């Protein structure tokens, strides 16, 4: 039985979030510049997103550029922004063909103007697609998002639009840039690093984590299937006991 056939499509995670890591090390392994890794990372994005759409996944979030990544050498940042613009432009017809809707989270106003325009154009063009929603995390960090949410909530309290006693997880969800997107049930990180790097700190509260030593450009359909199969074998207890889950 192929890996794909081992997936129980009635029990798919609703949302997979991926920290796509290892492009630089992958390029280094070939004696090439880091950007070579990023180019090949785009190919892995295409493969993964198309495989996710094909099996019927509803949401995928890809960590493409973090707030902290602005601190990389300027040349790498510029190359990444160029690559982002080119890729979104080039892939828009494929998104349409595959019924994929594009969304973004993060401090988009920090991106170069050209990048913002292309992003918005593709978001608008794909907004009615109702297959997979692909969320690109760009200039994103969870702390940035949480700080913004706190500022907005505090402003509402100050203006007497919200009582402190009414602040709950629903109110906080509503003020995050992930508002309206279900929390990820599965988080994948490639490249062998076992850390969260400021990604979706709030939203991953009950996600299952899957780590693979594979570098992102080597990530293939089968790797996505493996992560889903692994996820489907886990018992998600949400604080309860195993016995409670069986009797319910
Ligand atoms: C992930 O690969 C892509 C981005 C963070 C933009 P890296 O560029 O972090 O590659 P490594 O981790 O240095 O190998
Ligand atoms: C996390 O990767 C961010 C993205 C994949 C965009 P990094 O390579 O920036 O993470 P750290 O710095 O090694 O934790
Ligand atoms: Mg990295």
XYZ file of N, CA, C and O in Angstrom, residues 65-218:
616
model
N 8.835 33.787 6.072
C 9.784 34.849 6.451
C 9.374 35.388 7.820
O 8.262 35.877 7.993
N 10.286 35.298 8.764
C 9.947 35.717 10.125
C 10.394 37.162 10.372
O 11.218 37.701 9.637
N 9.847 37.745 11.422
C 10.278 39.088 11.844
C 11.798 39.094 12.025
O 12.480 40.037 11.619
N 12.308 38.014 12.607
C 13.751 37.925 12.884
C 14.576 37.786 11.605
O 15.755 38.148 11.584
N 13.949 37.270 10.541
C 14.706 37.088 9.284
C 15.121 38.425 8.649
O 16.014 38.458 7.799
N 14.512 39.538 9.082
C 14.965 40.852 8.586
C 16.413 41.116 8.976
O 17.076 41.963 8.386
N 16.888 40.407 9.988
C 18.271 40.613 10.449
C 19.299 39.838 9.636
O 20.486 39.854 9.956
N 18.862 39.144 8.605
C 19.830 38.430 7.739
C 20.570 39.448 6.859
O 20.140 40.604 6.736
N 21.664 39.016 6.203
C 22.363 39.941 5.313
C 21.396 40.553 4.294
O 20.506 39.848 3.784
N 21.559 41.854 4.025
C 20.612 42.574 3.158
C 20.419 41.881 1.806
O 19.307 41.818 1.280
N 21.502 41.347 1.257
C 21.428 40.697 -0.063
C 20.471 39.498 -0.023
O 19.661 39.306 -0.930
N 20.555 38.723 1.036
C 19.664 37.559 1.155
C 18.209 38.015 1.310
O 17.300 37.452 0.696
N 17.992 39.064 2.109
C 16.633 39.591 2.297
C 16.079 40.065 0.951
O 14.959 39.706 0.566
N 16.890 40.836 0.209
C 16.442 41.354 -1.097
C 16.115 40.200 -2.052
O 15.088 40.219 -2.738
N 17.001 39.212 -2.095
C 16.776 38.059 -2.979
C 15.488 37.328 -2.600
O 14.720 36.904 -3.467
N 15.254 37.181 -1.304
C 14.047 36.482 -0.848
C 12.785 37.244 -1.247
O 11.789 36.640 -1.663
N 12.838 38.569 -1.140
C 11.676 39.395 -1.503
C 11.401 39.282 -3.013
O 10.251 39.151 -3.430
N 12.469 39.331 -3.808
C 12.330 39.162 -5.263
C 11.704 37.809 -5.587
O 10.790 37.694 -6.408
N 12.229 36.794 -4.926
C 11.752 35.425 -5.154
C 10.268 35.304 -4.789
O 9.487 34.663 -5.492
N 9.916 35.983 -3.730
C 8.532 35.954 -3.271
C 7.602 36.575 -4.325
O 6.581 35.976 -4.700
N 7.992 37.749 -4.815
C 7.171 38.426 -5.823
C 7.035 37.555 -7.072
O 5.927 37.301 -7.553
N 8.180 37.084 -7.586
C 8.173 36.269 -8.810
C 7.316 35.019 -8.641
O 6.551 34.651 -9.526
N 7.481 34.369 -7.488
C 6.779 33.104 -7.278
C 5.270 33.322 -7.208
O 4.501 32.594 -7.851
N 4.853 34.317 -6.444
C 3.409 34.533 -6.292
C 2.802 34.859 -7.651
O 1.746 34.332 -8.023
N 3.512 35.716 -8.404
C 3.003 36.088 -9.726
C 2.891 34.862 -10.635
O 1.855 34.603 -11.222
N 3.983 34.108 -10.677
C 4.045 32.954 -11.580
C 3.045 31.860 -11.192
O 2.493 31.177 -12.046
N 2.790 31.715 -9.895
C 1.960 30.595 -9.441
C 0.470 30.922 -9.350
O -0.332 30.034 -9.064
N 0.102 32.179 -9.594
C -1.321 32.522 -9.461
C -2.224 31.637 -10.343
O -3.231 31.118 -9.843
N -1.880 31.404 -11.621
C -2.752 30.531 -12.428
C -2.877 29.112 -11.855
O -3.957 28.515 -11.909
N -1.788 28.606 -11.281
C -1.843 27.258 -10.689
C -2.738 27.249 -9.453
O -3.475 26.286 -9.210
N -2.682 28.329 -8.675
C -3.562 28.417 -7.502
C -5.013 28.369 -7.968
O -5.842 27.646 -7.406
N -5.297 29.124 -9.027
C -6.668 29.152 -9.564
C -7.085 27.758 -10.031
O -8.169 27.276 -9.706
N -6.193 27.137 -10.783
C -6.501 25.810 -11.344
C -6.791 24.805 -10.222
O -7.671 23.957 -10.338
N -6.056 24.934 -9.126
C -6.219 23.973 -8.027
C -7.201 24.448 -6.954
O -7.281 23.853 -5.882
N -7.935 25.523 -7.250
C -8.956 26.031 -6.320
C -8.380 26.409 -4.955
O -8.989 26.174 -3.913
N -7.163 26.977 -4.970
C -6.478 27.344 -3.725
C -6.635 28.842 -3.471
O -6.429 29.666 -4.357
N -6.978 29.156 -2.233
C -7.118 30.558 -1.824
C -5.856 30.980 -1.073
O -5.388 30.247 -0.192
N -5.331 32.135 -1.438
C -4.135 32.629 -0.743
C -4.524 33.633 0.333
O -5.389 34.484 0.121
N -3.871 33.500 1.486
C -4.030 34.473 2.568
C -2.637 34.765 3.119
O -1.696 34.007 2.857
N -2.518 35.831 3.879
C -1.226 36.077 4.515
C -1.440 36.487 5.964
O -2.506 37.004 6.324
N -0.434 36.212 6.780
C -0.414 36.721 8.149
C 0.953 37.365 8.361
O 1.931 36.974 7.713
N 1.010 38.337 9.237
C 2.287 38.994 9.512
C 2.203 40.487 9.281
O 1.143 41.009 8.912
N 3.325 41.128 9.481
C 3.382 42.586 9.354
C 3.642 42.955 7.890
O 4.745 43.374 7.514
N 2.594 42.764 7.079
C 2.719 42.893 5.616
C 3.196 44.294 5.212
O 3.914 44.437 4.219
N 2.837 45.309 6.011
C 3.239 46.671 5.647
C 4.763 46.869 5.718
O 5.284 47.866 5.223
N 5.475 45.920 6.296
C 6.943 45.977 6.319
C 7.575 45.466 5.027
O 8.770 45.647 4.803
N 6.790 44.778 4.210
C 7.344 44.209 2.969
C 7.533 45.322 1.940
O 6.837 46.337 1.981
N 8.456 45.135 0.976
C 8.603 46.141 -0.077
C 7.269 46.345 -0.806
O 6.481 45.387 -0.931
N 7.024 47.574 -1.271
C 5.740 47.911 -1.882
C 5.353 46.936 -3.006
O 4.201 46.488 -3.094
N 6.323 46.584 -3.848
C 6.056 45.675 -4.966
C 5.530 44.322 -4.488
O 4.675 43.702 -5.105
N 6.086 43.921 -3.384
C 5.722 42.644 -2.785
C 4.285 42.700 -2.248
O 3.475 41.795 -2.470
N 3.989 43.802 -1.564
C 2.640 43.983 -1.015
C 1.603 43.981 -2.133
O 0.536 43.379 -2.002
N 1.942 44.670 -3.232
C 0.993 44.770 -4.351
C 0.714 43.407 -4.965
O -0.442 43.043 -5.198
N 1.786 42.666 -5.231
C 1.613 41.342 -5.845
C 0.831 40.412 -4.922
O -0.058 39.678 -5.357
N 1.165 40.478 -3.658
C 0.495 39.636 -2.666
C -1.004 39.948 -2.663
O -1.851 39.046 -2.755
N -1.317 41.241 -2.588
C -2.720 41.644 -2.531
C -3.462 41.244 -3.805
O -4.610 40.793 -3.751
N -2.772 41.393 -4.941
C -3.403 41.046 -6.223
C -3.802 39.566 -6.237
O -4.919 39.216 -6.619
N -2.899 38.712 -5.767
C -3.184 37.272 -5.790
C -4.207 36.888 -4.718
O -5.065 36.036 -4.942
N -4.137 37.553 -3.570
C -5.145 37.299 -2.524
C -6.533 37.638 -3.079
O -7.480 36.852 -2.947
N -6.641 38.785 -3.740
C -7.931 39.200 -4.305
C -8.391 38.233 -5.394
O -9.559 37.842 -5.447
N -7.446 37.845 -6.259
C -7.806 36.975 -7.390
C -8.277 35.593 -6.932
O -9.078 34.959 -7.602
N -7.780 35.132 -5.785
C -8.090 33.757 -5.356
C -9.109 33.716 -4.216
O -9.366 32.652 -3.656
N -9.682 34.866 -3.878
C -10.483 34.938 -2.645
C -11.738 34.051 -2.645
O -12.209 33.660 -1.580
N -12.244 33.722 -3.826
C -13.447 32.883 -3.863
C -13.141 31.387 -4.001
O -14.071 30.572 -4.049
N -11.878 31.040 -4.084
C -11.534 29.615 -4.165
C -11.847 28.957 -2.828
O -11.558 29.518 -1.774
N -12.448 27.763 -2.888
C -12.875 27.162 -1.619
C -12.306 25.767 -1.383
O -12.863 24.972 -0.652
N -11.173 25.484 -2.043
C -10.498 24.219 -1.754
C -9.574 24.427 -0.568
O -10.030 24.697 0.538
N -8.284 24.362 -0.823
C -7.290 24.601 0.223
C -7.065 26.102 0.426
O -7.015 26.853 -0.545
N -6.930 26.525 1.680
C -6.469 27.893 1.963
C -4.999 27.813 2.328
O -4.624 27.095 3.257
N -4.177 28.525 1.557
C -2.742 28.560 1.836
C -2.413 29.896 2.501
O -2.626 30.947 1.902
N -1.935 29.820 3.728
C -1.616 31.038 4.474
C -0.105 31.214 4.479
O 0.630 30.338 4.946
N 0.358 32.329 3.944
C 1.801 32.612 3.969
C 2.095 33.508 5.158
O 1.516 34.588 5.290
N 2.988 33.055 6.027
C 3.423 33.884 7.151
C 4.636 34.677 6.693
O 5.705 34.116 6.431
N 4.436 35.993 6.561
C 5.466 36.871 5.994
C 5.735 38.025 6.945
O 4.788 38.699 7.365
N 6.985 38.256 7.250
C 7.335 39.229 8.267
C 6.470 38.945 9.503
O 5.893 39.838 10.110
N 6.372 37.660 9.792
C 5.502 37.210 10.870
C 6.314 36.800 12.084
O 7.381 36.198 11.954
N 5.810 37.130 13.247
C 6.250 36.453 14.468
C 5.050 36.448 15.389
O 4.227 37.372 15.374
N 4.947 35.387 16.169
C 3.803 35.257 17.068
C 3.804 36.372 18.098
O 2.749 36.905 18.452
N 4.993 36.764 18.572
C 5.033 37.835 19.580
C 4.542 39.147 18.979
O 3.827 39.892 19.628
N 4.916 39.412 17.726
C 4.415 40.624 17.047
C 2.883 40.599 17.037
O 2.223 41.594 17.349
N 2.332 39.452 16.676
C 0.880 39.328 16.554
C 0.198 39.493 17.918
O -0.816 40.194 18.042
N 0.780 38.882 18.934
C 0.184 38.941 20.274
C 0.269 40.372 20.821
O -0.688 40.874 21.423
N 1.383 41.038 20.581
C 1.523 42.432 21.048
C 0.445 43.317 20.399
O -0.222 44.106 21.071
N 0.267 43.136 19.087
C -0.782 43.901 18.391
C -2.151 43.635 18.973
O -2.951 44.554 19.158
N -2.426 42.363 19.219
C -3.730 41.997 19.768
C -3.927 42.668 21.124
O -4.990 43.240 21.401
N -2.900 42.636 21.963
C -3.008 43.248 23.300
C -3.265 44.755 23.167
O -4.122 45.317 23.868
N -2.547 45.398 22.253
C -2.750 46.844 22.062
C -4.196 47.135 21.657
O -4.824 48.062 22.178
N -4.717 46.349 20.710
C -6.097 46.587 20.240
C -7.124 46.316 21.327
O -8.096 47.057 21.478
N -6.896 45.264 22.091
C -7.831 44.940 23.175
C -7.776 46.044 24.243
O -8.816 46.509 24.722
N -6.567 46.473 24.575
C -6.414 47.533 25.593
C -7.121 48.814 25.145
O -7.758 49.496 25.958
N -7.019 49.118 23.842
C -7.685 50.319 23.321
C -9.194 50.191 23.484
O -9.865 51.143 23.908
N -9.727 49.016 23.171
C -11.180 48.814 23.323
C -11.618 48.956 24.782
O -12.676 49.516 25.061
N -10.787 48.451 25.686
C -11.119 48.555 27.116
C -11.111 50.035 27.523
O -12.036 50.522 28.167
N -10.071 50.730 27.071
C -9.934 52.145 27.408
C -11.130 52.957 26.905
O -11.610 53.881 27.565
N -11.637 52.601 25.716
C -12.779 53.323 25.123
C -14.129 52.795 25.609
O -15.161 53.085 25.001
N -14.077 51.975 26.637
C -15.302 51.370 27.196
C -16.091 50.549 26.175
O -17.309 50.446 26.260
N -15.391 49.973 25.197
C -16.076 49.117 24.215
C -16.022 47.646 24.647
O -16.685 46.795 24.059
N -15.198 47.380 25.635
C -14.993 45.990 26.071
C -14.708 45.992 27.575
O -13.922 46.823 28.050
N -15.375 45.062 28.290
C -15.102 44.949 29.729
C -13.949 43.969 29.931
O -13.857 42.964 29.214
N -13.104 44.261 30.917
C -11.959 43.360 31.173
C -12.459 41.938 31.421
O -11.865 40.970 30.945
N -13.580 41.830 32.126
C -14.101 40.489 32.454
C -14.560 39.730 31.212
O -14.764 38.515 31.259
N -14.728 40.426 30.094
C -15.157 39.744 28.862
C -13.978 39.240 28.019
O -14.176 38.617 26.985
N -12.757 39.542 28.466
C -11.602 39.067 27.682
C -11.436 37.565 27.910
O -11.240 37.106 29.033
N -11.585 36.816 26.832
C -11.402 35.368 26.906
C -10.671 34.906 25.652
O -10.227 35.737 24.855
N -10.536 33.604 25.474
C -9.746 33.157 24.321
C -10.406 33.523 22.990
O -9.710 33.763 21.997
N -11.733 33.647 22.986
C -12.412 34.025 21.732
C -12.039 35.463 21.359
O -11.757 35.769 20.196
N -12.025 36.345 22.370
C -11.661 37.753 22.115
C -10.219 37.824 21.600
O -9.914 38.542 20.642
N -9.345 37.077 22.217
C -7.934 37.104 21.787
C -7.800 36.555 20.361
O -7.163 37.183 19.510
N -8.440 35.423 20.090
C -8.429 34.864 18.710
C -8.820 35.933 17.695
O -8.207 36.066 16.646
N -9.853 36.670 18.042
C -10.418 37.661 17.116
C -9.446 38.787 16.783
O -9.531 39.397 15.726
N -8.513 39.043 17.687
C -7.575 40.143 17.472
C -6.233 39.704 16.886
O -5.353 40.536 16.661
N -6.081 38.407 16.652
C -4.836 37.926 16.043
C -4.985 37.908 14.523
O -6.106 37.835 13.999
N -3.839 37.948 13.812
C -3.939 37.959 12.339
C -4.418 36.602 11.807
O -4.785 36.492 10.647
N -4.463 35.594 12.668
C -4.964 34.276 12.276
C -6.477 34.156 12.493
O -7.032 33.064 12.323
N -7.104 35.272 12.853
C -8.558 35.298 13.061
C -9.301 34.640 11.897
O -9.049 34.973 10.747
N -10.195 33.721 12.215
C -10.995 33.069 11.174
C -10.355 31.799 10.627
O -11.000 31.040 9.908
N -9.105 31.572 10.976
C -8.402 30.365 10.508
C -8.382 29.373 11.679
O -7.981 29.754 12.782
N -8.831 28.126 11.483
C -8.801 27.198 12.621
C -7.362 26.965 13.103
O -6.426 27.065 12.316
N -7.207 26.656 14.383
C -5.856 26.408 14.902
C -5.247 25.187 14.217
O -5.955 24.221 13.941
N -3.938 25.206 13.959
C -3.311 24.029 13.352
C -3.440 22.812 14.275
O -3.309 22.950 15.495
N -3.713 21.647 13.700
C -3.679 20.425 14.521
C -2.331 19.750 14.401
O -1.981 18.916 15.220
N -1.588 20.105 13.349
C -0.286 19.468 13.132
C 0.723 20.524 12.715
O 0.448 21.334 11.829
N 1.867 20.536 13.388
C 2.953 21.458 13.027
C 4.165 20.623 12.629
O 4.595 19.743 13.377
N 4.664 20.900 11.429
C 5.832 20.176 10.912
C 7.013 21.134 10.878
O 6.874 22.272 10.434
N 8.165 20.695 11.350
C 9.384 21.488 11.127
C 10.441 20.590 10.494
O 10.717 19.492 10.989
N 11.018 21.084 9.417
C 12.079 20.336 8.744
C 13.441 20.783 9.286
O 13.533 21.717 10.078
N 14.461 20.107 8.853
C 15.884 20.438 9.065
C 16.445 20.006 10.411
O 17.579 20.343 10.736
N 15.661 19.250 11.179
C 16.196 18.690 12.418
C 16.215 19.636 13.607
O 16.623 19.244 14.695
N 15.777 20.873 13.411
C 15.719 21.789 14.558
C 14.441 21.513 15.343
O 13.375 21.346 14.756
N 14.568 21.494 16.666
C 13.409 21.220 17.510
C 13.008 22.475 18.253
O 13.138 22.566 19.470
N 12.614 23.488 17.524
C 12.166 24.715 18.188
C 11.063 25.358 17.358
O 10.839 25.011 16.202
N 10.438 26.358 17.968
C 9.222 26.930 17.388
C 9.503 28.286 16.723
O 8.707 28.756 15.909
N 10.652 28.896 17.042
C 11.124 30.126 16.374
C 10.034 31.193 16.194
O 9.877 31.746 15.109
N 9.298 31.447 17.266
C 8.333 32.565 17.260
C 7.177 32.363 16.276
O 6.654 33.313 15.708
N 6.795 31.109 16.066
C 5.728 30.773 15.116
C 4.453 30.409 15.882
O 4.484 29.519 16.741
N 3.358 31.065 15.635
C 2.026 30.671 16.111
C 1.972 30.204 17.573
O 1.365 29.176 17.877
N 2.607 30.959 18.462
C 2.699 30.520 19.863
C 1.334 30.247 20.496
O 1.157 29.291 21.239
N 0.383 31.078 20.192
C -0.971 30.945 20.759
C -1.721 29.802 20.070
O -2.329 28.944 20.707
N -1.648 29.801 18.745
C -2.471 28.883 17.938
C -2.012 27.427 18.024
O -2.777 26.510 17.755
N -0.746 27.207 18.381
C -0.222 25.836 18.429
C -0.421 25.195 19.802
O 0.135 24.131 20.072
N -1.214 25.843 20.656
C -1.365 25.390 22.045
C -1.609 23.882 22.143
O -1.065 23.210 23.015
N -2.428 23.323 21.247
C -2.722 21.886 21.316
C -2.362 21.127 20.041
O -2.857 20.020 19.805
N -1.470 21.709 19.244
C -1.066 21.033 18.004
C -0.138 19.857 18.306
O 0.581 19.858 19.302
N -0.162 18.880 17.430
C 0.826 17.796 17.461
C 2.043 18.275 16.677
O 1.891 18.882 15.609
N 3.235 18.003 17.207
C 4.470 18.434 16.534
C 5.124 17.244 15.822
O 5.182 16.146 16.367
N 5.616 17.509 14.633
C 6.306 16.469 13.857
C 7.610 17.061 13.337
O 7.593 18.059 12.619
N 8.716 16.451 13.726
C 10.016 16.960 13.299
C 10.679 15.960 12.355
O 10.628 14.755 12.595
N 11.253 16.472 11.294
C 11.989 15.605 10.378
C 13.369 16.209 10.108
O 13.494 17.431 9.979
N 14.396 15.346 10.022
C 15.734 15.873 9.730
C 15.887 16.345 8.283
O 16.857 17.031 7.952
N 14.941 15.994 7.434
C 15.049 16.419 6.028
C 15.132 17.929 5.904
O 14.423 18.645 6.598
N 15.964 18.398 5.000
C 16.042 19.841 4.744
C 14.876 20.204 3.827
O 14.462 19.393 2.985
N 14.350 21.411 3.982
C 13.113 21.765 3.278
C 13.138 21.470 1.767
O 12.179 20.903 1.235
N 14.202 21.804 1.017
C 14.133 21.534 -0.426
C 13.999 20.038 -0.756
O 13.602 19.694 -1.875
N 14.301 19.167 0.208
C 14.163 17.720 -0.022
C 12.787 17.189 0.393
O 12.518 16.003 0.253
